[in-house]
């Protein structure tokens, strides 16, 4: 019997090569779930999508054509383990993959994977970090960095595992990550400091416009305990998760609404003093946690999201009080979705201005001029 997780990974690769993923991430389940099954599934999954360019190149160079998607998926699954799962012997990587192959492919998969295993040390010598990102992405970022070393450092870091800390919600400080801690929420530092930027903003009514799963809502709730916070989330499944988190962490000043922010109506209620607009984006800044995202997004997606984000910011501007603040953020590193959206908005809305946040409680490397901007390293 082949392993359950390998069958699942094979099906996932098949849907990836058949473009049946609808642009969604594959790693749907809780990142922090920690069963033995989940650990090995996640490890192989990450190895595949972090190194897919290299794996596909080796396969293309050393096998007959890879038009058969089943064969290609099986080979990627097997080769990724041979190259990157040091704790599984090559013969087991090969045998377990061959078990998943239909009769017509067994011989071919077996022979190809054996050949790869025999030559793996030589193949690894030709590994290049850049081949593991789409060409358009590498080209775009090579304009940003002044030399090749910086670019490679950036890409190497994007291919690393994410680092989380536990946010102590009582003291609002980051602590080393503790599993299942009661009063601390797992978060990465870059996300934590976003709501912390509002530390010195007096706010009675706060809107968290795109709130699930709610990490930033929780920080806002504890940072502004006297405020009334409305947390919106369009997606009903994610709104349920938000609800669970709000209850679990006793964020009593938060009211959740499963609503579309773009259709949100004040209905005679007061405007908000503070709006956190953690807008939907390409997610290209979440590659450490979602390595597949680089292969699912295109340059056109960035443009498409930017025009969507403009609408969100325009909408927020109609819901904020005259002296109020909008905190706009995205988990994309692309200027088109972040800094450019803000600058374009300011250009066409002269009654708004950019506020430089108070840096004191935030590490200085997280700033880029007037903006809060974090890179993977
Ligand atoms: C970047 S995530 C928010 C993360 C969240 N702020 C946190 O810190 O945990 C963006 C969220 O916006 C939601 N969303 C997308 N379009 C929306 C809309 N039109 N109205 C409200 N929520 C929306 C998505 O479902 C997603 O949960």
Short mmCIF file of C-alpha atoms and ligand atoms in Angstrom, two decimals:
data_model
loop_
_atom_site.label_atom_id
_atom_site.label_comp_id
_atom_site.label_asym_id
_atom_site.label_seq_id
_atom_site.Cartn_x
_atom_site.Cartn_y
_atom_site.Cartn_z
CA UNK A 1 0.00 0.00 0.00
CA UNK A 2 1.45 3.42 -0.89
CA UNK A 3 1.48 6.01 1.87
CA UNK A 4 -1.56 8.21 2.25
CA UNK A 5 0.50 11.43 2.16
CA UNK A 6 2.33 10.44 -1.05
CA UNK A 7 -0.97 9.69 -2.79
CA UNK A 8 -2.25 13.04 -1.66
CA UNK A 9 0.88 14.79 -2.94
CA UNK A 10 0.56 13.00 -6.26
CA UNK A 11 -3.05 14.15 -6.67
CA UNK A 12 -2.00 17.65 -5.79
CA UNK A 13 0.78 17.64 -8.41
CA UNK A 14 -1.69 16.33 -10.99
CA UNK A 15 -4.11 19.16 -10.30
CA UNK A 16 -1.19 21.60 -10.41
CA UNK A 17 -0.09 20.37 -13.86
CA UNK A 18 -3.69 20.29 -15.07
CA UNK A 19 -4.11 23.91 -13.83
CA UNK A 20 -7.07 22.94 -11.67
CA UNK A 21 -5.95 24.93 -8.69
CA UNK A 22 -7.98 28.13 -9.30
CA UNK A 23 -5.04 30.17 -8.09
CA UNK A 24 -5.56 28.95 -4.55
CA UNK A 25 -2.95 27.75 -2.16
CA UNK A 26 -2.66 24.02 -1.65
CA UNK A 27 -1.63 24.10 1.95
CA UNK A 28 -5.13 24.65 3.24
CA UNK A 29 -4.82 23.04 6.61
CA UNK A 30 -3.52 24.66 9.74
CA UNK A 31 0.18 25.35 9.37
CA UNK A 32 0.67 24.60 13.05
CA UNK A 33 -0.97 21.17 13.00
CA UNK A 34 1.80 18.88 14.06
CA UNK A 35 1.02 15.19 13.57
CA UNK A 36 3.72 12.87 12.16
CA UNK A 37 1.64 12.60 8.97
CA UNK A 38 1.39 16.38 8.68
CA UNK A 39 5.12 16.89 9.28
CA UNK A 40 6.27 14.58 6.51
CA UNK A 41 3.54 15.73 4.11
CA UNK A 42 4.50 19.34 4.67
CA UNK A 43 8.24 18.65 4.35
CA UNK A 44 7.91 16.96 0.97
CA UNK A 45 5.36 19.54 -0.16
CA UNK A 46 7.74 22.40 0.70
CA UNK A 47 10.68 20.66 -0.93
CA UNK A 48 8.73 20.18 -4.15
CA UNK A 49 7.52 23.76 -4.57
CA UNK A 50 10.73 25.38 -3.31
CA UNK A 51 12.82 23.43 -5.80
CA UNK A 52 10.46 22.79 -8.68
CA UNK A 53 12.52 24.66 -11.27
CA UNK A 54 15.60 22.56 -10.50
CA UNK A 55 13.64 19.27 -10.38
CA UNK A 56 11.88 19.95 -13.69
CA UNK A 57 15.14 20.93 -15.39
CA UNK A 58 16.84 17.70 -14.32
CA UNK A 59 13.85 15.68 -15.50
CA UNK A 60 13.70 17.46 -18.84
CA UNK A 61 17.42 16.94 -19.40
CA UNK A 62 17.38 13.26 -18.51
CA UNK A 63 14.11 11.68 -19.58
CA UNK A 64 12.05 11.34 -22.69
CA UNK A 65 9.28 13.85 -23.06
CA UNK A 66 7.24 14.77 -20.03
CA UNK A 67 3.93 15.47 -21.78
CA UNK A 68 2.23 12.70 -19.82
CA UNK A 69 1.13 14.63 -16.71
CA UNK A 70 0.81 11.52 -14.59
CA UNK A 71 4.38 10.48 -15.40
CA UNK A 72 5.65 14.00 -14.78
CA UNK A 73 3.86 14.23 -11.42
CA UNK A 74 5.23 10.85 -10.31
CA UNK A 75 8.76 11.81 -11.33
CA UNK A 76 8.60 15.16 -9.53
CA UNK A 77 7.31 13.42 -6.42
CA UNK A 78 10.05 10.78 -6.52
CA UNK A 79 12.91 13.10 -7.51
CA UNK A 80 12.04 15.70 -4.86
CA UNK A 81 12.47 13.01 -2.20
CA UNK A 82 15.70 11.64 -3.68
CA UNK A 83 17.24 15.12 -3.75
CA UNK A 84 15.86 16.71 -0.62
CA UNK A 85 14.63 14.10 1.88
CA UNK A 86 17.93 13.08 3.43
CA UNK A 87 16.24 10.95 6.07
CA UNK A 88 14.54 8.65 3.52
CA UNK A 89 16.85 6.21 1.69
CA UNK A 90 16.77 6.53 -2.10
CA UNK A 91 15.44 2.98 -2.59
CA UNK A 92 12.41 3.82 -0.38
CA UNK A 93 11.77 7.09 -2.29
CA UNK A 94 11.80 5.09 -5.51
CA UNK A 95 9.76 2.10 -4.35
CA UNK A 96 7.06 4.18 -2.70
CA UNK A 97 6.70 6.31 -5.84
CA UNK A 98 6.60 3.28 -8.16
CA UNK A 99 3.79 1.82 -6.04
CA UNK A 100 1.67 4.82 -6.99
CA UNK A 101 2.30 4.45 -10.72
CA UNK A 102 -0.19 2.74 -13.06
CA UNK A 103 1.10 -0.52 -14.65
CA UNK A 104 1.94 1.21 -17.96
CA UNK A 105 4.36 3.60 -16.22
CA UNK A 106 5.95 1.49 -13.48
CA UNK A 107 9.02 0.45 -15.48
CA UNK A 108 9.66 3.93 -16.83
CA UNK A 109 9.30 5.63 -13.42
CA UNK A 110 11.50 3.03 -11.76
CA UNK A 111 14.29 3.31 -14.36
CA UNK A 112 14.22 7.13 -14.46
CA UNK A 113 14.29 7.55 -10.70
CA UNK A 114 17.11 5.01 -10.36
CA UNK A 115 19.12 6.94 -12.91
CA UNK A 116 18.51 10.18 -11.02
CA UNK A 117 19.49 8.59 -7.70
CA UNK A 118 22.75 7.25 -9.21
CA UNK A 119 23.74 10.71 -10.45
CA UNK A 120 22.23 12.90 -7.78
CA UNK A 121 25.52 14.32 -6.46
CA UNK A 122 26.44 15.58 -9.95
CA UNK A 123 22.95 17.02 -10.52
CA UNK A 124 23.00 18.87 -7.21
CA UNK A 125 26.22 20.63 -8.25
CA UNK A 126 24.28 22.36 -11.03
CA UNK A 127 21.59 23.70 -8.62
CA UNK A 128 20.88 27.40 -8.97
CA UNK A 129 18.55 29.33 -6.67
CA UNK A 130 17.26 31.48 -9.54
CA UNK A 131 15.83 28.56 -11.49
CA UNK A 132 13.42 27.98 -8.62
CA UNK A 133 11.49 31.17 -9.25
CA UNK A 134 9.62 32.20 -12.41
CA UNK A 135 11.82 34.18 -14.81
CA UNK A 136 9.54 37.25 -14.64
CA UNK A 137 9.90 37.32 -10.85
CA UNK A 138 13.71 37.08 -10.92
CA UNK A 139 13.90 39.76 -13.61
CA UNK A 140 11.61 42.09 -11.66
CA UNK A 141 13.65 41.76 -8.48
CA UNK A 142 16.99 42.04 -10.23
CA UNK A 143 16.01 45.65 -10.96
CA UNK A 144 15.45 46.24 -7.26
CA UNK A 145 18.82 45.03 -5.99
CA UNK A 146 22.10 46.66 -6.89
CA UNK A 147 24.04 43.41 -7.39
CA UNK A 148 23.68 39.66 -7.96
CA UNK A 149 24.72 38.75 -4.44
CA UNK A 150 21.86 40.76 -2.92
CA UNK A 151 19.39 39.25 -5.35
CA UNK A 152 20.54 35.71 -4.55
CA UNK A 153 20.42 36.42 -0.83
CA UNK A 154 16.82 37.61 -1.23
CA UNK A 155 15.83 34.48 -3.19
CA UNK A 156 17.64 32.12 -0.80
CA UNK A 157 15.77 33.70 2.09
CA UNK A 158 12.42 33.43 0.32
CA UNK A 159 13.12 29.70 0.03
CA UNK A 160 13.61 29.27 3.78
CA UNK A 161 11.06 28.16 6.35
CA UNK A 162 9.01 30.86 8.02
CA UNK A 163 9.89 31.93 11.53
CA UNK A 164 7.06 32.48 13.94
CA UNK A 165 6.91 33.94 17.37
CA UNK A 166 4.15 33.88 19.94
CA UNK A 167 2.58 37.23 20.59
CA UNK A 168 1.85 37.64 24.27
CA UNK A 169 -1.51 39.37 24.09
CA UNK A 170 -1.32 40.71 27.64
CA UNK A 171 2.02 42.46 27.27
CA UNK A 172 1.81 42.81 23.44
CA UNK A 173 5.36 41.59 23.07
CA UNK A 174 6.81 38.89 20.83
CA UNK A 175 8.13 35.80 22.61
CA UNK A 176 9.76 32.61 21.34
CA UNK A 177 7.17 30.43 19.63
CA UNK A 178 5.31 28.15 22.04
CA UNK A 179 2.88 25.58 20.69
CA UNK A 180 -0.75 25.91 21.84
CA UNK A 181 -0.06 28.64 24.36
CA UNK A 182 -3.28 30.03 25.77
CA UNK A 183 -2.68 33.75 25.85
CA UNK A 184 -0.31 33.99 22.92
CA UNK A 185 -1.07 33.97 19.24
CA UNK A 186 1.42 32.57 16.69
CA UNK A 187 2.44 35.26 14.20
CA UNK A 188 5.43 36.41 12.26
CA UNK A 189 7.07 39.60 13.46
CA UNK A 190 6.45 41.49 10.23
CA UNK A 191 2.67 41.02 10.66
CA UNK A 192 2.66 41.76 14.37
CA UNK A 193 4.16 45.21 13.98
CA UNK A 194 1.49 46.34 11.49
CA UNK A 195 -1.32 46.86 14.04
CA UNK A 196 1.35 48.05 16.51
CA UNK A 197 1.91 51.04 14.21
CA UNK A 198 -1.36 52.42 15.62
CA UNK A 199 -0.02 52.43 19.17
CA UNK A 200 -0.23 56.18 19.61
CA UNK A 201 -3.46 56.63 17.67
CA UNK A 202 -6.41 57.43 19.89
CA UNK A 203 -9.31 55.50 18.40
CA UNK A 204 -12.90 55.05 19.59
CA UNK A 205 -14.28 53.24 16.56
CA UNK A 206 -12.05 50.91 14.62
CA UNK A 207 -12.80 48.97 11.47
CA UNK A 208 -10.72 45.95 10.54
CA UNK A 209 -11.89 45.71 6.93
CA UNK A 210 -10.38 42.33 5.93
CA UNK A 211 -9.92 40.57 9.20
CA UNK A 212 -9.66 36.76 9.05
CA UNK A 213 -8.02 34.77 10.54
CA UNK A 214 -7.71 37.67 12.95
CA UNK A 215 -4.11 38.00 14.13
CA UNK A 216 -4.10 41.74 13.62
CA UNK A 217 -7.63 42.09 15.04
CA UNK A 218 -6.42 40.48 18.28
CA UNK A 219 -3.49 42.85 18.54
CA UNK A 220 -5.75 45.86 17.85
CA UNK A 221 -8.22 44.63 20.44
CA UNK A 222 -5.57 44.42 23.16
CA UNK A 223 -3.80 47.59 22.07
CA UNK A 224 -7.04 49.63 22.11
CA UNK A 225 -9.10 47.97 24.86
CA UNK A 226 -11.46 50.94 25.14
CA UNK A 227 -12.27 51.01 21.42
CA UNK A 228 -15.17 49.33 19.66
CA UNK A 229 -13.83 47.21 16.83
CA UNK A 230 -15.83 45.97 13.86
CA UNK A 231 -14.08 43.11 12.06
CA UNK A 232 -15.31 42.33 8.54
CA UNK A 233 -14.61 39.19 6.57
CA UNK A 234 -16.22 38.32 3.26
CA UNK A 235 -15.43 34.61 3.20
CA UNK A 236 -17.79 32.71 5.50
CA UNK A 237 -15.38 29.87 6.29
CA UNK A 238 -12.68 32.34 7.22
CA UNK A 239 -15.19 34.40 9.15
CA UNK A 240 -15.89 31.31 11.31
CA UNK A 241 -12.16 30.95 12.00
CA UNK A 242 -12.03 34.65 12.92
CA UNK A 243 -14.96 34.09 15.28
CA UNK A 244 -13.19 31.16 16.97
CA UNK A 245 -10.03 33.20 17.45
CA UNK A 246 -11.90 36.19 18.87
CA UNK A 247 -13.63 33.91 21.38
CA UNK A 248 -10.54 31.88 22.23
CA UNK A 249 -8.52 35.00 23.03
CA UNK A 250 -11.34 36.93 24.74
CA UNK A 251 -11.29 39.91 22.43
CA UNK A 252 -14.48 41.27 23.93
CA UNK A 253 -14.47 44.63 22.17
CA UNK A 254 -14.71 43.01 18.70
CA UNK A 255 -17.90 42.50 16.69
CA UNK A 256 -17.60 40.30 13.63
CA UNK A 257 -19.55 40.77 10.42
CA UNK A 258 -19.41 38.26 7.57
CA UNK A 259 -19.71 40.97 4.91
CA UNK A 260 -18.11 42.30 1.78
CA UNK A 261 -16.19 45.45 2.67
CA UNK A 262 -16.85 46.94 -0.78
CA UNK A 263 -20.62 46.79 -0.04
CA UNK A 264 -20.32 47.77 3.61
CA UNK A 265 -22.80 50.43 4.64
CA UNK A 266 -22.55 52.57 7.78
CA UNK A 267 -26.37 52.67 8.08
CA UNK A 268 -26.44 55.91 10.12
CA UNK A 269 -23.60 54.70 12.35
CA UNK A 270 -20.57 56.87 12.99
CA UNK A 271 -17.56 56.85 10.73
CA UNK A 272 -14.41 55.12 11.98
CA UNK A 273 -11.42 56.82 13.61
CA UNK A 274 -9.13 54.08 12.44
CA UNK A 275 -9.42 51.62 9.57
CA UNK A 276 -7.03 48.75 9.18
CA UNK A 277 -7.12 47.76 5.53
CA UNK A 278 -5.11 44.56 5.32
CA UNK A 279 -6.11 44.19 1.70
CA UNK A 280 -6.39 41.02 -0.39
CA UNK A 281 -3.28 40.71 -2.55
CA UNK A 282 -1.22 38.27 -4.61
CA UNK A 283 0.34 36.98 -1.37
CA UNK A 284 3.76 37.03 -3.00
CA UNK A 285 5.24 38.03 0.35
CA UNK A 286 4.05 34.80 1.98
CA UNK A 287 6.31 32.56 -0.06
CA UNK A 288 8.15 31.17 2.96
CA UNK A 289 4.90 29.69 4.16
CA UNK A 290 3.31 29.19 0.73
CA UNK A 291 6.16 28.20 -1.60
CA UNK A 292 3.68 27.22 -4.34
CA UNK A 293 2.46 30.77 -4.75
CA UNK A 294 5.36 31.73 -7.04
CA UNK A 295 4.17 29.17 -9.60
CA UNK A 296 0.50 30.17 -9.38
CA UNK A 297 0.75 33.94 -9.75
CA UNK A 298 1.62 35.93 -12.86
CA UNK A 299 2.77 39.46 -13.55
CA UNK A 300 -0.77 40.24 -14.72
CA UNK A 301 -2.14 39.17 -11.31
CA UNK A 302 -0.11 41.95 -9.70
CA UNK A 303 -1.73 44.55 -11.98
CA UNK A 304 -5.18 43.07 -11.46
CA UNK A 305 -4.82 43.08 -7.68
CA UNK A 306 -3.48 46.65 -7.67
CA UNK A 307 -6.61 47.94 -9.37
CA UNK A 308 -8.75 45.97 -6.89
CA UNK A 309 -6.72 47.41 -3.98
CA UNK A 310 -7.32 50.96 -5.27
CA UNK A 311 -11.06 50.33 -4.89
CA UNK A 312 -10.56 49.14 -1.31
CA UNK A 313 -8.60 52.24 -0.39
CA UNK A 314 -11.16 54.54 -2.04
CA UNK A 315 -13.91 52.77 -0.12
CA UNK A 316 -11.99 53.14 3.18
CA UNK A 317 -11.59 56.85 2.52
CA UNK A 318 -15.39 57.23 2.55
CA UNK A 319 -15.72 55.47 5.91
CA UNK A 320 -13.06 57.27 7.92
CA UNK A 321 -13.58 60.42 10.02
CA UNK A 322 -11.96 63.67 8.95
CA UNK A 323 -9.17 63.35 11.52
CA UNK A 324 -9.03 59.59 11.23
CA UNK A 325 -6.37 57.20 9.93
CA UNK A 326 -6.28 54.40 7.41
CA UNK A 327 -3.58 51.81 7.86
CA UNK A 328 -3.09 50.11 4.50
CA UNK A 329 -1.11 46.88 4.33
CA UNK A 330 -0.58 43.88 2.07
CA UNK A 331 1.40 40.65 2.33
CA UNK A 332 2.94 41.21 -1.08
CA UNK A 333 6.42 42.63 -1.57
CA UNK A 334 5.52 44.14 -4.93
CA UNK A 335 5.56 47.95 -4.98
CA UNK A 336 2.55 47.96 -7.34
CA UNK A 337 0.40 46.50 -4.56
CA UNK A 338 1.81 48.53 -1.69
CA UNK A 339 3.71 51.77 -1.95
CA UNK A 340 2.33 52.59 -5.43
CA UNK A 341 -1.29 52.04 -4.31
CA UNK A 342 -0.76 54.44 -1.39
CA UNK A 343 1.04 57.07 -3.48
CA UNK A 344 -1.58 56.93 -6.24
CA UNK A 345 -4.33 57.33 -3.68
CA UNK A 346 -2.61 60.33 -2.11
CA UNK A 347 -2.07 61.92 -5.53
CA UNK A 348 -5.77 61.80 -6.32
CA UNK A 349 -6.99 62.57 -2.78
CA UNK A 350 -5.20 65.74 -1.65
CA UNK A 351 -7.29 65.87 1.53
CA UNK A 352 -5.30 62.85 2.78
CA UNK A 353 -1.65 62.77 3.73
CA UNK A 354 0.87 60.07 4.59
CA UNK A 355 1.57 59.84 8.30
CA UNK A 356 5.01 58.62 9.22
CA UNK A 357 4.44 56.20 12.08
CA UNK A 358 6.15 56.32 15.42
CA UNK A 359 9.19 54.07 15.01
CA UNK A 360 10.20 53.79 18.66
CA UNK A 361 8.84 50.37 19.46
CA UNK A 362 9.58 48.84 16.05
CA UNK A 363 12.96 47.61 14.73
CA UNK A 364 14.40 50.19 12.34
CA UNK A 365 15.18 47.62 9.62
CA UNK A 366 11.42 47.35 9.09
CA UNK A 367 11.23 50.83 7.59
CA UNK A 368 11.76 52.09 4.10
CA UNK A 369 11.52 55.88 4.06
CA UNK A 370 8.01 56.79 5.15
CA UNK A 371 6.77 53.22 4.85
CA UNK A 372 6.82 50.10 6.94
CA UNK A 373 8.32 47.51 4.59
CA UNK A 374 9.68 44.08 5.45
CA UNK A 375 11.71 41.81 3.19
CA UNK A 376 12.17 38.07 3.82
CA UNK A 377 15.65 38.56 5.24
C1 LIG B 1 -4.56 39.43 4.02
S1 LIG B 1 -5.95 38.58 4.56
C2 LIG B 1 -6.24 39.30 6.12
C3 LIG B 1 -5.38 38.80 7.25
C4 LIG B 1 -5.81 39.34 8.59
N1 LIG B 1 -5.87 40.78 8.62
C5 LIG B 1 -4.92 38.85 9.72
O1 LIG B 1 -4.06 39.58 10.16
O2 LIG B 1 -5.12 37.72 10.17
C6 LIG B 1 -7.21 39.30 3.60
C7 LIG B 1 -8.60 38.84 3.99
O3 LIG B 1 -9.55 39.65 3.29
C8 LIG B 1 -10.66 38.86 2.96
N2 LIG B 1 -11.38 39.58 1.90
C9 LIG B 1 -11.15 39.57 0.56
N3 LIG B 1 -12.00 40.39 -0.06
C10 LIG B 1 -12.78 40.94 0.89
C11 LIG B 1 -13.88 41.86 0.87
N4 LIG B 1 -14.30 42.36 -0.29
N5 LIG B 1 -14.45 42.19 2.03
C12 LIG B 1 -14.02 41.69 3.22
N6 LIG B 1 -13.01 40.78 3.30
C13 LIG B 1 -12.40 40.43 2.16
C14 LIG B 1 -10.03 37.54 2.55
O4 LIG B 1 -10.97 36.49 2.60
C15 LIG B 1 -8.91 37.40 3.58
O5 LIG B 1 -9.36 36.68 4.69
#
